[in-house]
Amino acid sequence: PVQWTRLDSTDDGLADRVAQLRASLARPGLWGAGQVAAARAVYEQRVAPIVRQLGEITDLVVVPSGAMVGLPLEVLPDEAGRPLVDRFRISYAPSPTLFAWTRAESSERTASPTGVLLVGAPDSAVPLPGARTELEALATRWSHADLMLGGDATESRLTALAEQGALSRYRILHFATHALVDEEDPEASALQLGPVEAAQTLATLTGGGRLYDGRVTAGEIVAEWQLEADLVVLSACRSGLGRRVAGEGYAGFSGAFLQAGARSLLASLWGVPDQATARLMGRFYELWDDAGTGTGARTKVQALAEAKRWLRNFQDEDGSRPWAHPYYWSAFVLSGDPG
């Protein structure tokens, strides 16, 4: 049965407290007693009243709103001081309507595609050596992966696949490139890819065809892409952000890819160093898709929670934990169907 819990909305300092927490999370600086105390205060006000009714439930789907938009609940400490990533497997949804629609679409599919598409490190973007390394490492995980890397990672090539309906043959689409987030116009948020060659651009201009600027926008994804993917990954800075919409969190890539037919999206809330991102992604795929079928024992949300804990607890040869700060392990969140 549905249970309602009234939360205290009279705390005028909540928005500032959450903003300060997000600022602390978004850079690898101090995460000490002050930040932990602030995170615990947010937990007590916004999460604890709900958690007390959950019993043995371990999977949460969160539709963030108001001041809580953009804050990963995984970092908040519970009564025992444990971050919630140790207690729950947490996924997110832009809105209840879109989550319900995504789940319904998933249940109606009789078969999933098998292809894997890896795209990124375009030549036109600011150098992304970590993205290239990440994609080349992932390409060895699947024998049937298609790799669009460097000069091959162009807007024109990806648009051609969309026009042919070929994007629907991919079960996984993984992008490692720059994300350009437009907080005023969510449809203008774009993935930075390479444009076509100069000669082809000139022919396009003289022939009256489409002009490629090297960017694939959220609006174009909704209008032109037809996906059947179990998962889209945006391994890019701030790809989970966008314009704040009352009651619906961020409007941007998350809604665009889910509306285009993806079951779920893995995106980031801030920029994360290449090495930490590559390790998190490698571990996530190892846990969820090691056999290359997506039918393993772990759901996507389970695999992500375990990968975050693994990265947080990872020890170097000298016994130090270089990724223990939440900045490294909590940036990526899963939206849509968590299964």
GROMACS .gro file of N, CA and C in nm, residues 26-175:
model
  450
   26ALA      N    1   3.168   1.783  -0.509
   26ALA     CA    2   3.212   1.805  -0.647
   26ALA      C    3   3.359   1.840  -0.659
   27ARG      N    4   3.434   1.833  -0.550
   27ARG     CA    5   3.578   1.854  -0.558
   27ARG      C    6   3.645   1.764  -0.453
   28PRO      N    7   3.766   1.716  -0.485
   28PRO     CA    8   3.832   1.616  -0.398
   28PRO      C    9   3.903   1.681  -0.281
   29GLY      N   10   3.835   1.765  -0.207
   29GLY     CA   11   3.896   1.829  -0.093
   29GLY      C   12   3.858   1.761   0.037
   30LEU      N   13   3.831   1.841   0.135
   30LEU     CA   14   3.804   1.788   0.268
   30LEU      C   15   3.665   1.725   0.275
   31TRP      N   16   3.659   1.606   0.331
   31TRP     CA   17   3.531   1.544   0.367
   31TRP      C   18   3.547   1.498   0.511
   32GLY      N   19   3.532   1.595   0.599
   32GLY     CA   20   3.559   1.567   0.739
   32GLY      C   21   3.435   1.574   0.824
   33ALA      N   22   3.454   1.603   0.952
   33ALA     CA   23   3.344   1.599   1.047
   33ALA      C   24   3.235   1.700   1.013
   34GLY      N   25   3.273   1.818   0.964
   34GLY     CA   26   3.173   1.918   0.930
   34GLY      C   27   3.083   1.875   0.817
   35GLN      N   28   3.143   1.818   0.712
   35GLN     CA   29   3.062   1.773   0.598
   35GLN      C   30   2.975   1.653   0.637
   36VAL      N   31   3.031   1.563   0.716
   36VAL     CA   32   2.954   1.447   0.760
   36VAL      C   33   2.835   1.491   0.846
   37ALA      N   34   2.857   1.590   0.933
   37ALA     CA   35   2.749   1.639   1.018
   37ALA      C   36   2.639   1.704   0.935
   38ALA      N   37   2.678   1.780   0.832
   38ALA     CA   38   2.579   1.843   0.744
   38ALA      C   39   2.500   1.736   0.668
   39ALA      N   40   2.571   1.633   0.620
   39ALA     CA   41   2.504   1.525   0.549
   39ALA      C   42   2.408   1.450   0.642
   40ARG      N   43   2.448   1.432   0.767
   40ARG     CA   44   2.361   1.364   0.862
   40ARG      C   45   2.237   1.447   0.891
   41ALA      N   46   2.251   1.581   0.897
   41ALA     CA   47   2.136   1.668   0.921
   41ALA      C   48   2.036   1.658   0.806
   42VAL      N   49   2.086   1.652   0.683
   42VAL     CA   50   1.996   1.636   0.567
   42VAL      C   51   1.927   1.501   0.574
   43TYR      N   52   2.001   1.397   0.611
   43TYR     CA   53   1.940   1.264   0.625
   43TYR      C   54   1.827   1.265   0.727
   44GLU      N   55   1.851   1.324   0.843
   44GLU     CA   56   1.751   1.324   0.949
   44GLU      C   57   1.624   1.398   0.906
   45GLN      N   58   1.639   1.502   0.828
   45GLN     CA   59   1.523   1.582   0.790
   45GLN      C   60   1.447   1.525   0.672
   46ARG      N   61   1.520   1.476   0.572
   46ARG     CA   62   1.454   1.440   0.446
   46ARG      C   63   1.444   1.291   0.419
   47VAL      N   64   1.524   1.210   0.487
   47VAL     CA   65   1.528   1.067   0.454
   47VAL      C   66   1.484   0.980   0.572
   48ALA      N   67   1.532   1.011   0.691
   48ALA     CA   68   1.504   0.925   0.807
   48ALA      C   69   1.354   0.899   0.829
   49PRO      N   70   1.266   1.000   0.817
   49PRO     CA   71   1.123   0.972   0.839
   49PRO      C   72   1.067   0.868   0.743
   50ILE      N   73   1.125   0.859   0.625
   50ILE     CA   74   1.078   0.761   0.527
   50ILE      C   75   1.142   0.625   0.553
   51VAL      N   76   1.272   0.627   0.580
   51VAL     CA   77   1.346   0.502   0.599
   51VAL      C   78   1.286   0.418   0.711
   52ARG      N   79   1.234   0.483   0.813
   52ARG     CA   80   1.180   0.410   0.927
   52ARG      C   81   1.058   0.326   0.891
   53GLN      N   82   0.998   0.353   0.777
   53GLN     CA   83   0.882   0.275   0.733
   53GLN      C   84   0.918   0.165   0.634
   54LEU      N   85   1.045   0.154   0.595
   54LEU     CA   86   1.080   0.066   0.484
   54LEU      C   87   1.102  -0.080   0.524
   55GLY      N   88   1.126  -0.105   0.651
   55GLY     CA   89   1.145  -0.244   0.692
   55GLY      C   90   1.266  -0.307   0.625
   56GLU      N   91   1.242  -0.419   0.556
   56GLU     CA   92   1.350  -0.493   0.493
   56GLU      C   93   1.376  -0.452   0.349
   57ILE      N   94   1.311  -0.348   0.302
   57ILE     CA   95   1.330  -0.302   0.164
   57ILE      C   96   1.475  -0.257   0.144
   58THR      N   97   1.534  -0.299   0.033
   58THR     CA   98   1.673  -0.264   0.005
   58THR      C   99   1.690  -0.185  -0.124
   59ASP      N  100   1.588  -0.179  -0.209
   59ASP     CA  101   1.598  -0.107  -0.336
   59ASP      C  102   1.509   0.017  -0.331
   60LEU      N  103   1.567   0.131  -0.359
   60LEU     CA  104   1.494   0.258  -0.358
   60LEU      C  105   1.498   0.322  -0.496
   61VAL      N  106   1.383   0.376  -0.538
   61VAL     CA  107   1.376   0.459  -0.657
   61VAL      C  108   1.341   0.599  -0.610
   62VAL      N  109   1.428   0.694  -0.637
   62VAL     CA  110   1.415   0.829  -0.585
   62VAL      C  111   1.377   0.924  -0.698
   63VAL      N  112   1.273   1.003  -0.675
   63VAL     CA  113   1.237   1.111  -0.766
   63VAL      C  114   1.270   1.241  -0.693
   64PRO      N  115   1.388   1.296  -0.715
   64PRO     CA  116   1.430   1.413  -0.637
   64PRO      C  117   1.355   1.538  -0.678
   65SER      N  118   1.336   1.628  -0.583
   65SER     CA  119   1.270   1.754  -0.613
   65SER      C  120   1.321   1.860  -0.517
   66GLY      N  121   1.297   1.984  -0.553
   66GLY     CA  122   1.336   2.095  -0.467
   66GLY      C  123   1.484   2.097  -0.440
   67ALA      N  124   1.520   2.124  -0.315
   67ALA     CA  125   1.660   2.138  -0.278
   67ALA      C  126   1.740   2.009  -0.296
   68MET      N  127   1.671   1.893  -0.300
   68MET     CA  128   1.742   1.766  -0.304
   68MET      C  129   1.789   1.727  -0.444
   69VAL      N  130   1.749   1.802  -0.544
   69VAL     CA  131   1.789   1.771  -0.682
   69VAL      C  132   1.940   1.782  -0.696
   70GLY      N  133   2.002   1.680  -0.749
   70GLY     CA  134   2.146   1.681  -0.773
   70GLY      C  135   2.230   1.631  -0.658
   71LEU      N  136   2.167   1.589  -0.549
   71LEU     CA  137   2.241   1.534  -0.434
   71LEU      C  138   2.225   1.382  -0.433
   72PRO      N  139   2.334   1.306  -0.447
   72PRO     CA  140   2.321   1.160  -0.441
   72PRO      C  141   2.296   1.114  -0.298
   73LEU      N  142   2.182   1.049  -0.276
   73LEU     CA  143   2.148   1.005  -0.141
   73LEU      C  144   2.246   0.902  -0.088
   74GLU      N  145   2.320   0.837  -0.177
   74GLU     CA  146   2.414   0.734  -0.134
   74GLU      C  147   2.515   0.783  -0.031
   75VAL      N  148   2.546   0.912  -0.030
   75VAL     CA  149   2.651   0.963   0.058
   75VAL      C  150   2.599   0.997   0.197
   76LEU      N  151   2.468   1.007   0.215
   76LEU     CA  152   2.413   1.049   0.344
   76LEU      C  153   2.431   0.939   0.449
   77PRO      N  154   2.482   0.973   0.568
   77PRO     CA  155   2.502   0.872   0.671
   77PRO      C  156   2.373   0.847   0.751
   78ASP      N  157   2.346   0.720   0.782
   78ASP     CA  158   2.227   0.686   0.860
   78ASP      C  159   2.257   0.698   1.009
   79GLU      N  160   2.167   0.645   1.091
   79GLU     CA  161   2.182   0.656   1.237
   79GLU      C  162   2.310   0.591   1.287
   80ALA      N  163   2.356   0.490   1.218
   80ALA     CA  164   2.479   0.420   1.258
   80ALA      C  165   2.604   0.481   1.195
   81GLY      N  166   2.586   0.587   1.117
   81GLY     CA  167   2.700   0.651   1.052
   81GLY      C  168   2.738   0.588   0.920
   82ARG      N  169   2.661   0.491   0.873
   82ARG     CA  170   2.691   0.426   0.745
   82ARG      C  171   2.636   0.509   0.631
   83PRO      N  172   2.713   0.531   0.524
   83PRO     CA  173   2.654   0.595   0.406
   83PRO      C  174   2.546   0.505   0.348
   84LEU      N  175   2.442   0.565   0.293
   84LEU     CA  176   2.328   0.486   0.247
   84LEU      C  177   2.363   0.389   0.135
   85VAL      N  178   2.478   0.409   0.068
   85VAL     CA  179   2.519   0.313  -0.034
   85VAL      C  180   2.546   0.176   0.028
   86ASP      N  181   2.573   0.172   0.158
   86ASP     CA  182   2.596   0.045   0.227
   86ASP      C  183   2.465  -0.021   0.270
   87ARG      N  184   2.355   0.052   0.261
   87ARG     CA  185   2.228   0.001   0.310
   87ARG      C  186   2.125  -0.021   0.200
   88PHE      N  187   2.130   0.063   0.096
   88PHE     CA  188   2.030   0.056  -0.011
   88PHE      C  189   2.097   0.055  -0.148
   89ARG      N  190   2.023  -0.001  -0.243
   89ARG     CA  191   2.059   0.012  -0.384
   89ARG      C  192   1.967   0.119  -0.441
   90ILE      N  193   2.025   0.231  -0.481
   90ILE     CA  194   1.946   0.351  -0.512
   90ILE      C  195   1.954   0.384  -0.659
   91SER      N  196   1.838   0.403  -0.720
   91SER     CA  197   1.831   0.456  -0.856
   91SER      C  198   1.739   0.577  -0.854
   92TYR      N  199   1.733   0.648  -0.967
   92TYR     CA  200   1.661   0.774  -0.973
   92TYR      C  201   1.569   0.776  -1.096
   93ALA      N  202   1.477   0.870  -1.095
   93ALA     CA  203   1.387   0.888  -1.208
   93ALA      C  204   1.358   1.036  -1.223
   94PRO      N  205   1.353   1.088  -1.347
   94PRO     CA  206   1.322   1.230  -1.367
   94PRO      C  207   1.183   1.266  -1.315
   95SER      N  208   1.089   1.172  -1.328
   95SER     CA  209   0.953   1.195  -1.280
   95SER      C  210   0.886   1.060  -1.259
   96PRO      N  211   0.782   1.054  -1.174
   96PRO     CA  212   0.710   0.927  -1.157
   96PRO      C  213   0.648   0.878  -1.288
   97THR      N  214   0.597   0.970  -1.368
   97THR     CA  215   0.533   0.931  -1.494
   97THR      C  216   0.633   0.865  -1.587
   98LEU      N  217   0.750   0.926  -1.603
   98LEU     CA  218   0.850   0.871  -1.693
   98LEU      C  219   0.905   0.738  -1.641
   99PHE      N  220   0.916   0.723  -1.510
   99PHE     CA  221   0.961   0.597  -1.453
   99PHE      C  222   0.860   0.486  -1.481
  100ALA      N  223   0.731   0.515  -1.458
  100ALA     CA  224   0.627   0.415  -1.482
  100ALA      C  225   0.623   0.377  -1.630
  101TRP      N  226   0.638   0.476  -1.717
  101TRP     CA  227   0.636   0.448  -1.861
  101TRP      C  228   0.755   0.362  -1.901
  102THR      N  229   0.873   0.391  -1.844
  102THR     CA  230   0.992   0.313  -1.875
  102THR      C  231   0.976   0.168  -1.830
  103ARG      N  232   0.923   0.147  -1.711
  103ARG     CA  233   0.902   0.011  -1.663
  103ARG      C  234   0.801  -0.063  -1.749
  104ALA      N  235   0.695   0.006  -1.790
  104ALA     CA  236   0.595  -0.058  -1.875
  104ALA      C  237   0.654  -0.097  -2.010
  105GLU      N  238   0.733  -0.007  -2.068
  105GLU     CA  239   0.797  -0.036  -2.196
  105GLU      C  240   0.891  -0.156  -2.183
  106SER      N  241   0.965  -0.163  -2.072
  106SER     CA  242   1.059  -0.273  -2.052
  106SER      C  243   0.987  -0.406  -2.042
  107SER      N  244   0.874  -0.408  -1.973
  107SER     CA  245   0.801  -0.534  -1.953
  107SER      C  246   0.738  -0.584  -2.082
  108GLU      N  247   0.714  -0.493  -2.177
  108GLU     CA  248   0.649  -0.532  -2.303
  108GLU      C  249   0.746  -0.580  -2.408
  109ARG      N  250   0.874  -0.564  -2.386
  109ARG     CA  251   0.972  -0.607  -2.485
  109ARG      C  252   0.989  -0.758  -2.478
  110THR      N  253   0.983  -0.820  -2.593
  110THR     CA  254   0.996  -0.965  -2.598
  110THR      C  255   1.140  -1.009  -2.614
  111ALA      N  256   1.225  -0.922  -2.667
  111ALA     CA  257   1.366  -0.956  -2.686
  111ALA      C  258   1.448  -0.829  -2.682
  112SER      N  259   1.573  -0.842  -2.637
  112SER     CA  260   1.663  -0.728  -2.631
  112SER      C  261   1.767  -0.741  -2.741
  113PRO      N  262   1.814  -0.631  -2.795
  113PRO     CA  263   1.923  -0.638  -2.892
  113PRO      C  264   2.051  -0.686  -2.824
  114THR      N  265   2.151  -0.720  -2.903
  114THR     CA  266   2.273  -0.777  -2.847
  114THR      C  267   2.396  -0.689  -2.869
  115GLY      N  268   2.387  -0.587  -2.954
  115GLY     CA  269   2.504  -0.508  -2.989
  115GLY      C  270   2.550  -0.414  -2.879
  116VAL      N  271   2.676  -0.373  -2.888
  116VAL     CA  272   2.735  -0.275  -2.797
  116VAL      C  273   2.802  -0.168  -2.882
  117LEU      N  274   2.771  -0.042  -2.853
  117LEU     CA  275   2.829   0.070  -2.926
  117LEU      C  276   2.908   0.157  -2.829
  118LEU      N  277   3.036   0.177  -2.859
  118LEU     CA  278   3.126   0.257  -2.777
  118LEU      C  279   3.170   0.379  -2.857
  119VAL      N  280   3.142   0.497  -2.806
  119VAL     CA  281   3.165   0.621  -2.882
  119VAL      C  282   3.240   0.721  -2.795
  120GLY      N  283   3.344   0.786  -2.852
  120GLY     CA  284   3.405   0.891  -2.773
  120GLY      C  285   3.542   0.934  -2.816
  121ALA      N  286   3.600   1.024  -2.734
  121ALA     CA  287   3.731   1.084  -2.759
  121ALA      C  288   3.742   1.139  -2.900
  122PRO      N  289   3.643   1.220  -2.946
  122PRO     CA  290   3.648   1.273  -3.082
  122PRO      C  291   3.766   1.367  -3.101
  123ASP      N  292   3.816   1.373  -3.224
  123ASP     CA  293   3.933   1.455  -3.253
  123ASP      C  294   3.907   1.603  -3.231
  124SER      N  295   3.781   1.647  -3.246
  124SER     CA  296   3.751   1.790  -3.236
  124SER      C  297   3.740   1.838  -3.093
  125ALA      N  298   3.729   1.747  -2.998
  125ALA     CA  299   3.711   1.785  -2.858
  125ALA      C  300   3.846   1.813  -2.793
  126VAL      N  301   3.842   1.880  -2.678
  126VAL     CA  302   3.963   1.895  -2.598
  126VAL      C  303   4.016   1.754  -2.569
  127PRO      N  304   4.148   1.733  -2.580
  127PRO     CA  305   4.202   1.597  -2.563
  127PRO      C  306   4.146   1.524  -2.441
  128LEU      N  307   4.107   1.400  -2.466
  128LEU     CA  308   4.051   1.316  -2.361
  128LEU      C  309   4.125   1.183  -2.359
  129PRO      N  310   4.252   1.183  -2.315
  129PRO     CA  311   4.328   1.058  -2.316
  129PRO      C  312   4.264   0.950  -2.229
  130GLY      N  313   4.204   0.991  -2.117
  130GLY     CA  314   4.139   0.892  -2.032
  130GLY      C  315   4.020   0.829  -2.097
  131ALA      N  316   3.945   0.907  -2.176
  131ALA     CA  317   3.829   0.853  -2.247
  131ALA      C  318   3.871   0.750  -2.350
  132ARG      N  319   3.978   0.777  -2.422
  132ARG     CA  320   4.027   0.680  -2.520
  132ARG      C  321   4.069   0.551  -2.451
  133THR      N  322   4.143   0.564  -2.342
  133THR     CA  323   4.186   0.446  -2.269
  133THR      C  324   4.066   0.367  -2.216
  134GLU      N  325   3.966   0.440  -2.164
  134GLU     CA  326   3.846   0.375  -2.111
  134GLU      C  327   3.774   0.295  -2.219
  135LEU      N  328   3.755   0.356  -2.336
  135LEU     CA  329   3.683   0.289  -2.444
  135LEU      C  330   3.760   0.171  -2.499
  136GLU      N  331   3.891   0.186  -2.516
  136GLU     CA  332   3.971   0.076  -2.569
  136GLU      C  333   3.971  -0.042  -2.473
  137ALA      N  334   3.972  -0.014  -2.343
  137ALA     CA  335   3.966  -0.123  -2.245
  137ALA      C  336   3.830  -0.192  -2.248
  138LEU      N  337   3.722  -0.112  -2.259
  138LEU     CA  338   3.588  -0.170  -2.264
  138LEU      C  339   3.568  -0.252  -2.391
  139ALA      N  340   3.629  -0.211  -2.501
  139ALA     CA  341   3.611  -0.281  -2.628
  139ALA      C  342   3.659  -0.426  -2.620
  140THR      N  343   3.754  -0.453  -2.532
  140THR     CA  344   3.804  -0.590  -2.518
  140THR      C  345   3.709  -0.678  -2.437
  141ARG      N  346   3.610  -0.615  -2.373
  141ARG     CA  347   3.517  -0.691  -2.289
  141ARG      C  348   3.414  -0.765  -2.373
  142TRP      N  349   3.378  -0.710  -2.490
  142TRP     CA  350   3.277  -0.771  -2.575
  142TRP      C  351   3.337  -0.802  -2.712
  143SER      N  352   3.312  -0.920  -2.760
  143SER     CA  353   3.364  -0.958  -2.892
  143SER      C  354   3.287  -0.893  -3.005
  144HIS      N  355   3.168  -0.841  -2.975
  144HIS     CA  356   3.082  -0.787  -3.079
  144HIS      C  357   3.062  -0.636  -3.066
  145ALA      N  358   3.154  -0.566  -2.997
  145ALA     CA  359   3.139  -0.422  -2.976
  145ALA      C  360   3.180  -0.344  -3.100
  146ASP      N  361   3.103  -0.240  -3.133
  146ASP     CA  362   3.138  -0.146  -3.239
  146ASP      C  363   3.200  -0.024  -3.174
  147LEU      N  364   3.319   0.015  -3.222
  147LEU     CA  365   3.394   0.123  -3.161
  147LEU      C  366   3.403   0.242  -3.257
  148MET      N  367   3.351   0.358  -3.213
  148MET     CA  368   3.364   0.483  -3.287
  148MET      C  369   3.454   0.573  -3.203
  149LEU      N  370   3.581   0.583  -3.243
  149LEU     CA  371   3.682   0.647  -3.161
  149LEU      C  372   3.759   0.749  -3.243
  150GLY      N  373   3.794   0.862  -3.179
  150GLY     CA  374   3.875   0.962  -3.246
  150GLY      C  375   3.807   1.019  -3.368
  151GLY      N  376   3.871   1.007  -3.483
  151GLY     CA  377   3.817   1.061  -3.608
  151GLY      C  378   3.691   0.992  -3.655
  152ASP      N  379   3.663   0.873  -3.603
  152ASP     CA  380   3.540   0.802  -3.639
  152ASP      C  381   3.420   0.844  -3.554
  153ALA      N  382   3.447   0.914  -3.444
  153ALA     CA  383   3.339   0.955  -3.353
  153ALA      C  384   3.281   1.088  -3.398
  154THR      N  385   3.205   1.085  -3.508
  154THR     CA  386   3.151   1.208  -3.565
  154THR      C  387   3.000   1.213  -3.551
  155GLU      N  388   2.949   1.335  -3.549
  155GLU     CA  389   2.805   1.353  -3.545
  155GLU      C  390   2.739   1.294  -3.669
  156SER      N  391   2.802   1.312  -3.785
  156SER     CA  392   2.742   1.265  -3.910
  156SER      C  393   2.727   1.113  -3.911
  157ARG      N  394   2.828   1.043  -3.859
  157ARG     CA  395   2.821   0.897  -3.858
  157ARG      C  396   2.712   0.849  -3.763
  158LEU      N  397   2.703   0.912  -3.646
  158LEU     CA  398   2.601   0.872  -3.550
  158LEU      C  399   2.462   0.907  -3.602
  159THR      N  400   2.449   1.021  -3.669
  159THR     CA  401   2.320   1.059  -3.726
  159THR      C  402   2.278   0.963  -3.835
  160ALA      N  403   2.374   0.916  -3.913
  160ALA     CA  404   2.343   0.818  -4.018
  160ALA      C  405   2.288   0.689  -3.958
  161LEU      N  406   2.347   0.644  -3.848
  161LEU     CA  407   2.295   0.525  -3.781
  161LEU      C  408   2.152   0.548  -3.733
  162ALA      N  409   2.127   0.669  -3.680
  162ALA     CA  410   1.992   0.700  -3.634
  162ALA      C  411   1.893   0.700  -3.750
  163GLU      N  412   1.931   0.759  -3.863
  163GLU     CA  413   1.841   0.765  -3.978
  163GLU      C  414   1.811   0.628  -4.034
  164GLN      N  415   1.907   0.536  -4.022
  164GLN     CA  416   1.888   0.399  -4.072
  164GLN      C  417   1.813   0.311  -3.972
  165GLY      N  418   1.786   0.364  -3.852
  165GLY     CA  419   1.723   0.283  -3.749
  165GLY      C  420   1.818   0.182  -3.687
  166ALA      N  421   1.949   0.199  -3.713
  166ALA     CA  422   2.047   0.101  -3.669
  166ALA      C  423   2.080   0.112  -3.521
  167LEU      N  424   2.049   0.224  -3.458
  167LEU     CA  425   2.079   0.237  -3.316
  167LEU      C  426   1.996   0.142  -3.231
  168SER      N  427   1.887   0.093  -3.286
  168SER     CA  428   1.800   0.003  -3.210
  168SER      C  429   1.859  -0.136  -3.196
  169ARG      N  430   1.970  -0.164  -3.263
  169ARG     CA  431   2.030  -0.297  -3.250
  169ARG      C  432   2.129  -0.306  -3.135
  170TYR      N  433   2.147  -0.194  -3.063
  170TYR     CA  434   2.244  -0.194  -2.954
  170TYR      C  435   2.176  -0.208  -2.818
  171ARG      N  436   2.228  -0.300  -2.739
  171ARG     CA  437   2.181  -0.319  -2.602
  171ARG      C  438   2.247  -0.222  -2.507
  172ILE      N  439   2.371  -0.185  -2.538
  172ILE     CA  440   2.447  -0.089  -2.459
  172ILE      C  441   2.503   0.018  -2.551
  173LEU      N  442   2.484   0.145  -2.513
  173LEU     CA  443   2.550   0.256  -2.580
  173LEU      C  444   2.630   0.330  -2.475
  174HIS      N  445   2.761   0.337  -2.495
  174HIS     CA  446   2.851   0.398  -2.396
  174HIS      C  447   2.924   0.514  -2.463
  175PHE      N  448   2.905   0.634  -2.410
  175PHE     CA  449   2.968   0.754  -2.464
  175PHE      C  450   3.071   0.806  -2.364
   0.00000   0.00000   0.00000
